[in-house]
Amino acid sequence: MRLRAPAALLAAALLAFHATPASAATITTNPGFEDGLTGWTCSSAQAVSSPVHGGARALQGTPQGNDLARCQQSVTVQPNTTYQLSSWVQGAYVFLGATGTGVNASTWGSPGAQWSQLKTSFTTGASTTSVTIYVNGWYGQGAYYADDVVLDGPGGAPDTQAPTVPGNVAVGGATASSLNVTWSASTDNVGVTRYEVSRDNGSPATATGTSFTAAGLSPKTSYAFKVRACDAAGNCSAYSTPATGTTTTGGGGGGLPKRVLVGYLHASFANGSGYIPMSEVPAEWDVINLAFGEPTSVTSGDIRFRQCSAAECPNVEPEADFIAAIRAKQAQGKKVLISIGGQNGQVQLTTAAARDKFVESVSAIIDRYGLDGLDIDFEGHSLYLNPGDTNLAAPTTPVVVNLIAALKTLKSRYGAKFTLTMAPETFFVQLGYQFYGPGPTGAADSRSASYLPVIHAMRDDLTLLHVQDYNSGPIKGLDDQYHTMGGHDFHVAMTDMLLSGFPIMGNPANVFPPLRQDQVAIGLPASVNAGNGFTSVTEVQKAFDCLAKGSNCGTYRPRGVYPGLRGLMAWSINWDRYNGQEFSRSHRAYLNALT
């Protein structure tokens, strides 16, 4: 036995040697995340102890909205040299790649819950001395894991020279919600790979060219921007001298409080809830939408509004008293609008003649009653997208193009004080995360998300968007889960999509940008009588807390905190009074208490 022991030990050692493959050489810093995220620059990611491929730790990244949870690091390399890049990964979609001067290598996989190795290679150019290697997930695909990120090849001398400071920074192209920043290019011995733009000394945004559009800004506000240049090795110049710019007034409908309640008044019908004379509309409401102006025919563009008939509404006031009460509300700081459409008012501006008639007839209503503006409540088949109409910023479907042109004309006619609001259903807005028009195969409903190009075109003139979070089917949120109306999570998920933006049909090249916080209110039924999806006062306020304060959240976590969220909309003022004004009194007190 003593003589055979060394042989047995040798056999076991040889077996162990052949069972464990040799590790590749690597010039990656902290390739297995054993030291946490040391050496890596990451977003929405952390080092975890399980699952791991090797060692004691691995990377977990969780994409959120447009954030792909990328982890990257700059590695010095030698020119004219071939390198092998690999990583062990888990997840629905995981991407691995490298970028640098003359280098753009990438690969991806969908390994699911089992470790799988991704591999790619690249050859550096004559002037390449550093590359950035990265790993990331994909939109709405849940967490991914990565371990043992190996870059195999010879290392190079570190690049320590920073680029020169960018020059001639200028700010222009002002709209109500955006400014365009431009600058002259920097130079460097290796090459600039990115520019970082800081607004008002905040965390920088990244640009690859020499211009950057700052979006989601507030109207009539001055902003300062400074720019620095960075290379692939992570060397950054000093910031440039700040340049300032001011957004335009835009938006319309000034004079509203920081938090608003918007309500629809049954001005042309009773609908079982009873007629309310304008003079008796409760003071809690800041915006009063007269429901409804309707077309003489679906495609005429000829919009008419009449007060409720005495036969249906015995307590209807004379027109002179109605107008006088509107003036009294306006003197109190209220906005009174004509709402066009509704469930029965289908409006299709299929021709230029219908577009022009729409402008003429809506203007006549606004002028007759001295109104502050217009609410677009197109439902049913009013809006749709033709096959091939896929570019959010350049729609081609006539009913969409003509509506945009009509609204711009009305805005121009009445000026900065013109209040413009919209009340689409979730089907016409948030459904765009999954479907947009008939889709690439033509099988989807052509009305899907057809409001999006209208909202996008009018975003600089839009006072409020209050999507109807009711009478809705389940809608997929940015967490890729379906959310059902009636609870606070539904309102949080739907509102988060408006305030963080989302890729249309998941396409990162066609993104609906976020709206300003002051442009968004949550649309609700005022009572159980008013529509499907009624949400209790408690649940509504939990949703608002989550969005505006980051507290009281449920299972859905929004992509940000939105303290400027504007308020609430209800269908309707009449149904609220029928229900003892629970909606307006409770929520007015809640909104007033917010800072």
Coordinates of C-alpha atoms in Angstrom, one line a residue:
M1 CA 0.0 0.0 0.0
R2 CA 2.8 2.4 0.8
L3 CA 4.4 1.7 -2.6
R4 CA 1.2 2.4 -4.5
A5 CA 0.2 5.6 -2.8
P6 CA 2.4 8.0 -4.8
A7 CA 1.1 6.5 -8.1
A8 CA -2.5 7.1 -6.9
L9 CA -1.7 10.6 -5.9
L10 CA -0.1 11.3 -9.3
A11 CA -3.1 9.9 -11.2
A12 CA -5.4 12.1 -9.2
A13 CA -3.3 15.1 -9.8
L14 CA -3.2 14.4 -13.6
L15 CA -7.0 14.0 -13.6
A16 CA -7.5 17.3 -11.8
F17 CA -5.1 19.0 -14.2
H18 CA -7.0 17.8 -17.3
A19 CA -10.5 18.5 -15.7
T20 CA -9.8 22.2 -15.1
P21 CA -9.0 24.2 -18.3
A22 CA -6.2 26.8 -18.0
S23 CA -7.4 30.3 -17.5
A24 CA -6.6 32.7 -20.4
A25 CA -4.2 35.6 -19.7
T26 CA -6.0 38.8 -19.3
I27 CA -5.2 42.5 -19.1
T28 CA -8.6 43.3 -17.7
T29 CA -8.7 44.9 -14.3
N30 CA -10.8 42.9 -11.8
P31 CA -12.1 40.6 -14.5
G32 CA -14.2 38.5 -12.0
F33 CA -15.6 41.4 -10.0
E34 CA -13.9 39.9 -6.9
D35 CA -13.1 43.5 -5.8
G36 CA -16.7 44.7 -6.4
L37 CA -16.8 47.2 -9.3
T38 CA -13.2 48.4 -8.9
G39 CA -11.8 49.2 -12.3
W40 CA -15.3 49.3 -13.9
T41 CA -17.7 52.2 -14.6
C42 CA -21.2 50.9 -14.3
S43 CA -24.8 52.0 -14.2
S44 CA -27.6 50.0 -12.6
A45 CA -25.2 47.2 -11.6
Q46 CA -23.6 45.6 -8.6
A47 CA -21.3 42.8 -7.6
V48 CA -23.2 39.8 -6.2
S49 CA -22.2 36.5 -4.5
S50 CA -24.7 34.4 -6.4
P51 CA -24.8 33.2 -9.1
V52 CA -21.1 33.1 -9.9
H53 CA -19.1 31.4 -12.7
G54 CA -15.8 31.5 -10.9
G55 CA -14.5 32.9 -7.6
A56 CA -16.8 34.4 -5.0
R57 CA -18.5 37.2 -7.0
A58 CA -20.0 38.2 -10.3
L59 CA -21.7 41.2 -11.9
Q60 CA -25.5 41.7 -11.8
G61 CA -26.9 44.4 -14.1
T62 CA -30.5 45.4 -14.2
P63 CA -31.7 47.5 -17.2
Q64 CA -34.1 50.2 -16.4
G65 CA -36.0 52.2 -19.1
N66 CA -33.3 53.4 -21.6
D67 CA -30.5 52.5 -19.2
L68 CA -29.0 49.2 -20.4
A69 CA -27.0 48.6 -17.2
R70 CA -23.7 48.8 -19.0
C71 CA -20.3 48.1 -17.2
Q72 CA -17.2 49.2 -19.0
Q73 CA -13.5 49.8 -18.5
S74 CA -10.7 51.4 -20.5
V75 CA -7.8 49.1 -21.2
T76 CA -4.4 50.1 -22.7
V77 CA -3.4 48.0 -25.7
Q78 CA -0.8 47.9 -28.4
P79 CA -1.3 49.0 -32.0
N80 CA -1.6 46.5 -34.9
T81 CA -2.3 43.6 -32.4
T82 CA -5.1 41.0 -32.3
Y83 CA -7.0 40.6 -29.0
Q84 CA -9.5 38.0 -27.8
L85 CA -12.4 39.2 -25.7
S86 CA -14.7 36.8 -23.7
S87 CA -17.1 36.7 -20.8
W88 CA -19.3 34.1 -19.1
V89 CA -22.9 35.4 -18.9
Q90 CA -26.5 34.6 -18.0
G91 CA -29.7 36.4 -18.9
A92 CA -32.3 36.9 -21.6
Y93 CA -30.1 39.2 -23.7
V94 CA -26.4 40.0 -22.9
F95 CA -24.0 42.0 -25.1
L96 CA -20.2 42.0 -25.0
G97 CA -18.0 44.3 -27.0
A98 CA -15.1 46.7 -27.4
T99 CA -14.8 50.1 -28.9
G100 CA -11.8 52.4 -29.6
T101 CA -10.0 54.1 -32.5
G102 CA -10.7 51.8 -35.4
V103 CA -12.2 49.2 -33.1
N104 CA -15.9 48.2 -33.0
A105 CA -16.4 44.6 -32.0
S106 CA -19.5 43.1 -30.4
T107 CA -21.4 39.9 -29.9
W108 CA -24.5 38.9 -27.9
G109 CA -26.2 35.9 -26.6
S110 CA -29.4 34.7 -24.9
P111 CA -28.3 32.0 -22.5
G112 CA -31.1 32.2 -20.0
A113 CA -30.3 30.9 -16.5
Q114 CA -27.2 28.8 -17.5
W115 CA -23.7 30.2 -17.8
S116 CA -22.6 30.6 -21.4
Q117 CA -19.4 32.1 -22.8
L118 CA -19.5 35.0 -25.3
K119 CA -16.4 35.5 -27.5
T120 CA -15.3 38.1 -30.0
S121 CA -12.0 39.4 -31.3
F122 CA -10.5 42.5 -32.9
T123 CA -7.3 43.9 -34.3
T124 CA -6.1 47.3 -33.2
G125 CA -5.1 49.9 -35.7
A126 CA -1.8 51.7 -36.2
S127 CA -2.7 54.5 -33.7
T128 CA -4.8 52.5 -31.2
T129 CA -3.4 52.5 -27.7
S130 CA -6.6 51.9 -25.7
V131 CA -10.0 50.4 -26.0
T132 CA -13.1 50.3 -23.9
I133 CA -14.5 46.9 -23.2
Y134 CA -18.1 46.6 -22.1
V135 CA -21.0 44.2 -21.1
N136 CA -24.6 45.2 -20.9
G137 CA -28.2 43.9 -21.0
W138 CA -31.2 45.0 -23.2
Y139 CA -34.4 47.0 -22.8
G140 CA -36.9 45.5 -20.4
Q141 CA -35.2 42.1 -20.3
G142 CA -34.6 41.8 -16.6
A143 CA -31.3 41.3 -14.8
Y144 CA -28.2 39.8 -16.5
Y145 CA -25.0 38.3 -14.9
A146 CA -21.4 38.4 -16.1
D147 CA -18.2 36.9 -14.8
D148 CA -14.6 36.4 -15.9
V149 CA -14.5 39.2 -18.5
V150 CA -11.2 38.4 -20.2
L151 CA -9.3 40.5 -22.7
D152 CA -6.4 38.3 -23.9
G153 CA -3.4 40.0 -25.4
P154 CA -0.4 42.2 -24.6
G155 CA -0.9 45.3 -22.6
G156 CA 0.3 48.7 -23.6
A157 CA 1.9 51.7 -22.0
P158 CA -0.8 53.7 -20.2
D159 CA -2.1 56.9 -21.9
T160 CA -1.9 59.7 -19.4
Q161 CA -2.3 62.7 -21.6
A162 CA -5.7 64.5 -21.5
P163 CA -7.3 66.0 -24.5
T164 CA -7.4 69.8 -25.0
V165 CA -10.3 71.8 -23.7
P166 CA -13.1 72.1 -26.3
G167 CA -13.6 75.7 -27.6
N168 CA -16.3 78.1 -28.8
V169 CA -19.1 76.6 -26.7
A170 CA -22.5 78.1 -27.8
V171 CA -26.1 77.5 -26.8
G172 CA -29.0 78.0 -29.3
G173 CA -32.0 76.3 -30.9
A174 CA -34.2 77.3 -28.0
T175 CA -37.7 75.8 -27.6
A176 CA -39.9 75.7 -24.5
S177 CA -38.3 72.4 -23.4
S178 CA -34.9 72.1 -25.0
L179 CA -31.6 73.9 -25.9
N180 CA -28.9 72.8 -28.4
V181 CA -25.3 73.0 -27.2
T182 CA -22.4 73.1 -29.8
W183 CA -18.7 73.4 -29.5
S184 CA -15.5 73.1 -31.6
A185 CA -13.6 69.8 -31.5
S186 CA -10.8 69.0 -29.1
T187 CA -7.5 67.3 -30.1
D188 CA -5.5 64.6 -28.4
N189 CA -2.4 62.4 -29.2
V190 CA -4.6 59.3 -29.2
G191 CA -8.1 60.6 -29.9
V192 CA -11.2 61.9 -28.2
T193 CA -13.8 59.2 -27.7
R194 CA -16.5 61.3 -26.0
Y195 CA -17.5 64.7 -24.8
E196 CA -19.2 65.3 -21.4
V197 CA -21.7 68.1 -21.1
S198 CA -22.6 69.4 -17.6
R199 CA -25.7 71.5 -17.1
D200 CA -25.7 73.9 -14.2
N201 CA -22.7 72.0 -12.7
G202 CA -24.7 68.7 -12.6
S203 CA -23.7 65.2 -13.5
P204 CA -22.5 65.2 -17.1
A205 CA -24.3 63.7 -20.1
T206 CA -22.3 62.0 -22.9
A207 CA -22.0 63.1 -26.5
T208 CA -19.9 61.5 -29.3
G209 CA -20.1 64.4 -31.7
T210 CA -19.7 68.2 -31.2
S211 CA -23.3 68.9 -30.3
F212 CA -25.8 67.9 -27.7
T213 CA -29.6 68.6 -27.2
A214 CA -30.6 69.1 -23.6
A215 CA -34.3 68.1 -23.4
G216 CA -36.9 68.0 -20.7
L217 CA -36.2 71.6 -19.6
S218 CA -38.6 74.1 -18.1
P219 CA -40.0 77.1 -20.2
K220 CA -38.5 80.5 -19.9
T221 CA -35.6 79.3 -17.8
S222 CA -31.8 80.1 -18.1
Y223 CA -29.3 77.2 -18.1
A224 CA -25.5 77.1 -18.2
F225 CA -23.5 74.4 -20.0
K226 CA -19.9 73.5 -20.0
V227 CA -18.1 70.8 -22.0
R228 CA -15.0 68.6 -21.5
A229 CA -13.3 66.1 -23.8
C230 CA -12.3 62.5 -22.7
D231 CA -10.3 59.8 -24.4
A232 CA -10.5 56.1 -24.4
A233 CA -8.1 55.8 -21.5
G234 CA -10.4 57.9 -19.3
N235 CA -8.3 61.1 -19.4
C236 CA -10.5 64.1 -19.4
S237 CA -9.7 67.8 -20.1
A238 CA -10.8 70.6 -17.9
Y239 CA -14.3 72.0 -18.5
S240 CA -14.8 74.8 -20.9
T241 CA -16.0 78.2 -19.9
P242 CA -19.8 77.9 -19.3
A243 CA -22.2 79.2 -22.0
T244 CA -25.8 80.0 -21.2
G245 CA -29.1 79.9 -23.0
T246 CA -32.8 80.4 -22.1
T247 CA -35.8 78.3 -23.2
T248 CA -38.8 80.0 -24.8
T249 CA -42.1 80.6 -23.1
G250 CA -44.1 77.9 -24.9
G251 CA -46.4 75.6 -23.1
G252 CA -49.2 78.1 -23.0
G253 CA -51.8 78.6 -20.3
G254 CA -49.7 80.4 -17.8
G255 CA -51.1 81.3 -14.4
L256 CA -52.1 77.8 -13.3
P257 CA -51.0 76.8 -9.8
K258 CA -48.1 74.4 -9.2
R259 CA -50.6 71.5 -8.6
V260 CA -53.8 71.4 -10.6
L261 CA -57.1 69.6 -10.6
V262 CA -58.6 69.2 -14.1
G263 CA -62.3 68.3 -14.5
Y264 CA -64.7 67.8 -17.3
L265 CA -68.1 69.6 -17.1
H266 CA -71.1 68.0 -18.8
A267 CA -71.9 71.3 -20.5
S268 CA -73.9 69.8 -23.5
F269 CA -75.6 66.8 -21.8
A270 CA -76.5 65.4 -18.4
N271 CA -75.6 61.8 -18.6
G272 CA -77.5 60.7 -15.5
S273 CA -75.3 62.7 -13.2
G274 CA -77.3 66.0 -13.3
Y275 CA -76.5 69.3 -14.9
I276 CA -74.2 71.8 -13.1
P277 CA -74.5 75.5 -14.1
M278 CA -71.1 77.0 -14.7
S279 CA -71.5 79.4 -11.7
E280 CA -71.9 76.3 -9.4
V281 CA -68.7 74.5 -10.4
P282 CA -66.8 73.9 -7.1
A283 CA -63.7 76.1 -6.5
E284 CA -61.5 73.0 -6.2
W285 CA -61.2 72.7 -10.0
D286 CA -58.4 74.7 -11.7
V287 CA -59.1 73.7 -15.3
I288 CA -62.7 73.2 -16.5
N289 CA -63.1 71.4 -19.8
L290 CA -66.5 71.9 -21.5
A291 CA -67.7 68.5 -22.8
F292 CA -68.0 68.3 -25.7
G293 CA -67.5 70.0 -29.1
E294 CA -68.5 67.5 -31.7
P295 CA -68.3 67.4 -35.6
T296 CA -71.2 67.7 -37.9
S297 CA -69.8 64.5 -39.5
V298 CA -66.8 62.3 -38.9
T299 CA -64.6 63.9 -41.7
S300 CA -66.1 67.4 -42.0
G301 CA -63.8 69.0 -39.4
D302 CA -66.7 71.3 -38.6
I303 CA -66.9 71.4 -34.8
R304 CA -70.1 72.6 -33.0
F305 CA -70.8 73.2 -29.4
R306 CA -74.2 73.8 -27.8
Q307 CA -75.3 74.0 -24.2
C308 CA -77.4 71.2 -22.9
S309 CA -81.1 71.4 -23.9
A310 CA -83.7 72.4 -21.4
A311 CA -85.5 69.1 -22.1
E312 CA -82.5 67.1 -20.8
C313 CA -81.2 69.7 -18.3
P314 CA -84.1 71.7 -16.8
N315 CA -81.7 73.8 -14.8
V316 CA -79.6 74.9 -17.7
E317 CA -78.7 78.6 -17.5
P318 CA -79.2 81.2 -20.3
E319 CA -76.2 81.6 -22.6
A320 CA -75.5 85.1 -21.3
D321 CA -75.3 83.8 -17.7
F322 CA -73.1 80.9 -18.9
I323 CA -70.7 83.3 -20.5
A324 CA -70.7 85.6 -17.4
A325 CA -70.0 82.6 -15.2
I326 CA -67.0 81.7 -17.4
R327 CA -65.6 85.2 -16.9
A328 CA -66.1 84.9 -13.2
K329 CA -64.1 81.6 -13.1
Q330 CA -61.4 83.2 -15.2
A331 CA -61.2 86.1 -12.8
Q332 CA -60.5 83.6 -10.1
G333 CA -57.5 82.2 -12.1
K334 CA -59.4 79.2 -13.6
K335 CA -59.0 78.0 -17.2
V336 CA -62.0 77.1 -19.2
L337 CA -61.5 75.1 -22.3
I338 CA -63.6 73.5 -25.1
S339 CA -63.0 69.7 -25.2
I340 CA -63.3 68.2 -28.7
G341 CA -64.3 64.6 -29.3
G342 CA -65.3 62.3 -26.4
Q343 CA -66.7 58.9 -26.8
N344 CA -69.3 59.9 -29.5
G345 CA -67.4 62.7 -31.3
Q346 CA -65.2 61.0 -33.9
V347 CA -63.0 63.5 -35.7
Q348 CA -61.0 62.5 -38.7
L349 CA -59.2 65.4 -40.5
T350 CA -58.5 63.4 -43.6
T351 CA -58.2 66.4 -45.9
A352 CA -56.8 69.9 -46.0
A353 CA -60.3 71.3 -46.2
A354 CA -61.3 69.4 -43.0
R355 CA -58.1 70.8 -41.3
D356 CA -59.0 74.3 -42.2
K357 CA -62.6 73.9 -41.2
F358 CA -61.5 72.5 -37.8
V359 CA -59.4 75.6 -37.2
E360 CA -62.2 77.9 -38.3
S361 CA -65.0 76.2 -36.3
V362 CA -62.9 75.7 -33.1
S363 CA -61.8 79.3 -33.2
A364 CA -65.5 80.4 -33.5
I365 CA -66.3 78.5 -30.3
I366 CA -63.3 79.9 -28.4
D367 CA -64.2 83.4 -29.5
R368 CA -67.9 83.1 -28.8
Y369 CA -67.4 82.0 -25.2
G370 CA -64.1 83.7 -24.5
L371 CA -62.4 80.4 -23.7
D372 CA -58.7 79.9 -22.7
G373 CA -57.9 77.1 -25.1
L374 CA -58.6 73.6 -26.3
D375 CA -58.6 70.1 -25.0
I376 CA -58.2 67.2 -27.5
D377 CA -60.1 64.1 -26.4
F378 CA -60.1 62.1 -29.6
E379 CA -61.2 58.5 -29.1
G380 CA -62.5 55.6 -31.1
H381 CA -61.3 55.8 -34.7
S382 CA -60.3 59.5 -34.9
L383 CA -56.6 58.8 -35.1
Y384 CA -54.7 55.9 -36.7
L385 CA -51.4 55.3 -38.5
N386 CA -51.1 54.1 -42.1
P387 CA -48.7 51.2 -43.0
G388 CA -45.1 52.4 -43.2
D389 CA -45.8 55.5 -41.0
T390 CA -43.1 54.6 -38.3
N391 CA -41.1 57.8 -37.8
L392 CA -42.3 59.5 -34.6
A393 CA -40.9 62.9 -35.6
A394 CA -42.1 62.8 -39.2
P395 CA -45.6 61.2 -39.5
T396 CA -47.2 60.9 -42.9
T397 CA -50.8 59.8 -42.1
P398 CA -53.2 62.6 -43.1
V399 CA -55.4 62.5 -39.9
V400 CA -52.2 62.9 -37.8
V401 CA -50.5 65.4 -40.0
N402 CA -53.6 67.6 -40.4
L403 CA -54.3 67.6 -36.7
I404 CA -50.8 68.7 -35.9
A405 CA -51.0 71.5 -38.5
A406 CA -54.4 72.6 -37.1
L407 CA -53.2 72.7 -33.5
K408 CA -50.1 74.7 -34.5
T409 CA -52.3 77.2 -36.3
L410 CA -54.5 77.6 -33.3
K411 CA -51.5 78.1 -31.1
S412 CA -50.1 80.7 -33.4
R413 CA -53.4 82.5 -33.6
Y414 CA -54.0 82.8 -29.9
G415 CA -50.4 83.1 -28.7
A416 CA -48.5 82.2 -25.5
K417 CA -51.5 82.2 -23.2
F418 CA -53.3 79.5 -25.3
T419 CA -53.9 76.5 -23.1
L420 CA -53.6 73.2 -24.9
T421 CA -54.4 69.9 -23.1
M422 CA -54.9 66.3 -24.3
A423 CA -56.7 63.3 -22.8
P424 CA -55.9 60.2 -24.8
E425 CA -56.5 56.6 -23.6
T426 CA -53.6 54.4 -22.7
F427 CA -54.3 52.4 -25.9
F428 CA -53.2 55.5 -27.9
V429 CA -50.1 56.3 -25.9
Q430 CA -48.4 53.8 -23.5
L431 CA -49.3 50.8 -25.8
G432 CA -46.6 52.3 -28.1
Y433 CA -44.0 50.4 -26.0
Q434 CA -45.3 47.3 -27.7
F435 CA -47.2 48.4 -30.8
Y436 CA -47.2 51.4 -33.2
G437 CA -49.8 51.5 -35.9
P438 CA -50.3 48.4 -37.9
G439 CA -46.8 47.2 -37.2
P440 CA -44.2 45.7 -39.6
T441 CA -46.6 42.8 -40.6
G442 CA -49.7 45.0 -40.8
A443 CA -51.5 42.7 -38.3
A444 CA -51.7 45.2 -35.4
D445 CA -54.5 47.7 -34.8
S446 CA -53.6 50.8 -36.8
R447 CA -54.8 53.0 -34.0
S448 CA -52.1 51.7 -31.6
A449 CA -50.2 54.6 -30.1
S450 CA -51.4 56.9 -32.8
Y451 CA -51.5 59.9 -30.4
L452 CA -47.7 59.7 -29.9
P453 CA -46.7 61.7 -33.0
V454 CA -49.3 64.4 -32.1
I455 CA -48.0 64.7 -28.5
H456 CA -44.4 64.8 -29.7
A457 CA -45.0 67.4 -32.4
M458 CA -46.9 69.7 -29.9
R459 CA -44.7 69.0 -26.8
D460 CA -43.4 72.6 -26.8
D461 CA -46.9 74.0 -26.9
L462 CA -48.6 71.4 -24.7
T463 CA -49.8 72.6 -21.3
L464 CA -51.0 69.3 -19.9
L465 CA -51.2 65.7 -20.9
H466 CA -53.6 63.7 -18.8
V467 CA -53.9 60.1 -20.2
Q468 CA -57.0 58.3 -19.2
D469 CA -55.8 55.7 -16.7
Y470 CA -59.3 54.0 -16.9
N471 CA -61.4 52.1 -19.4
S472 CA -58.2 50.4 -20.2
G473 CA -57.0 46.9 -20.7
P474 CA -53.7 45.6 -19.1
I475 CA -50.7 47.6 -20.4
K476 CA -47.1 46.6 -20.3
G477 CA -44.8 49.0 -18.3
L478 CA -41.1 49.6 -18.5
D479 CA -40.6 46.7 -16.2
D480 CA -42.0 44.5 -18.9
Q481 CA -44.9 43.4 -16.7
Y482 CA -48.6 44.0 -17.5
H483 CA -50.3 46.4 -15.1
T484 CA -54.1 46.5 -14.5
M485 CA -56.1 49.6 -13.8
G486 CA -57.7 50.2 -10.4
G487 CA -54.6 50.2 -8.2
H488 CA -51.7 52.6 -7.6
D489 CA -49.1 50.5 -9.5
F490 CA -51.0 51.1 -12.7
H491 CA -50.9 54.9 -12.4
V492 CA -47.2 54.8 -11.4
A493 CA -46.3 52.6 -14.3
M494 CA -48.3 54.6 -16.9
T495 CA -47.1 58.0 -15.6
D496 CA -43.4 56.8 -15.4
M497 CA -43.5 56.0 -19.1
L498 CA -44.5 59.6 -19.9
L499 CA -41.8 61.1 -17.6
S500 CA -38.9 58.8 -18.4
G501 CA -39.7 58.2 -22.1
F502 CA -39.7 54.8 -23.8
P503 CA -38.5 53.1 -27.0
I504 CA -41.4 52.7 -29.4
M505 CA -41.9 48.9 -30.0
G506 CA -38.7 48.5 -28.0
N507 CA -36.7 50.2 -30.8
P508 CA -33.9 52.3 -29.3
A509 CA -33.6 54.2 -32.5
N510 CA -37.2 55.5 -32.3
V511 CA -37.7 56.8 -28.7
F512 CA -40.6 58.8 -27.4
P513 CA -38.7 61.4 -25.3
P514 CA -39.9 62.3 -21.7
L515 CA -42.3 65.1 -21.2
R516 CA -41.6 67.8 -18.6
Q517 CA -43.0 67.0 -15.2
D518 CA -45.2 70.1 -15.2
Q519 CA -46.9 68.9 -18.4
V520 CA -48.2 65.6 -16.9
A521 CA -51.3 64.9 -14.8
I522 CA -52.9 61.5 -13.9
G523 CA -56.3 60.9 -15.5
L524 CA -58.9 59.2 -13.3
P525 CA -62.6 58.5 -13.0
A526 CA -64.1 60.7 -10.3
S527 CA -66.3 57.9 -8.9
V528 CA -67.4 54.3 -9.6
N529 CA -70.2 55.7 -11.8
A530 CA -67.8 57.6 -14.0
G531 CA -65.8 54.7 -15.7
N532 CA -64.1 51.4 -15.3
G533 CA -61.0 51.4 -13.3
F534 CA -62.0 53.7 -10.4
T535 CA -59.2 54.0 -7.9
S536 CA -59.8 54.9 -4.3
V537 CA -58.5 58.2 -2.8
T538 CA -55.9 56.2 -0.8
E539 CA -54.5 54.4 -3.8
V540 CA -54.4 57.5 -5.9
Q541 CA -52.4 59.4 -3.3
K542 CA -50.1 56.4 -2.8
A543 CA -49.3 56.6 -6.5
F544 CA -48.7 60.4 -6.3
D545 CA -46.4 59.8 -3.3
C546 CA -44.4 57.2 -5.2
L547 CA -44.0 59.4 -8.3
A548 CA -43.5 62.8 -6.6
K549 CA -41.7 61.8 -3.4
G550 CA -40.2 58.3 -4.1
S551 CA -42.2 56.9 -1.1
N552 CA -45.2 54.7 -0.7
C553 CA -44.3 52.7 -3.8
G554 CA -45.6 49.2 -4.5
T555 CA -44.1 46.5 -6.7
Y556 CA -43.4 48.9 -9.6
R557 CA -40.5 51.2 -9.0
P558 CA -40.4 54.3 -11.3
R559 CA -37.3 55.2 -13.1
G560 CA -37.0 58.5 -11.3
V561 CA -38.6 60.8 -8.7
Y562 CA -40.8 63.5 -10.2
P563 CA -41.5 66.3 -7.7
G564 CA -42.9 68.5 -10.4
L565 CA -45.8 66.1 -11.4
R566 CA -48.6 68.6 -12.1
G567 CA -51.7 67.1 -10.7
L568 CA -54.9 65.0 -11.4
M569 CA -57.6 65.0 -14.0
A570 CA -61.1 63.5 -13.4
W571 CA -64.0 62.5 -15.5
S572 CA -66.1 64.2 -14.4
I573 CA -67.0 67.3 -12.3
N574 CA -70.6 66.2 -12.5
W575 CA -70.0 62.6 -11.3
D576 CA -67.8 64.0 -8.5
R577 CA -70.6 66.2 -7.2
Y578 CA -73.0 63.2 -7.6
N579 CA -70.5 61.3 -5.3
G580 CA -70.5 64.1 -2.6
Q581 CA -67.3 65.7 -4.0
E582 CA -65.1 63.0 -2.5
F583 CA -62.5 63.3 -5.4
S584 CA -62.2 67.1 -5.6
R585 CA -62.2 67.8 -1.8
S586 CA -59.8 64.9 -0.8
H587 CA -57.3 65.5 -3.6
R588 CA -57.4 69.3 -3.4
A589 CA -56.4 69.1 0.2
Y590 CA -53.7 66.5 -0.6
L591 CA -52.2 68.6 -3.5
N592 CA -52.3 71.7 -1.5
A593 CA -50.3 70.0 1.3
L594 CA -47.5 69.0 -1.1
T595 CA -44.4 71.2 -1.2

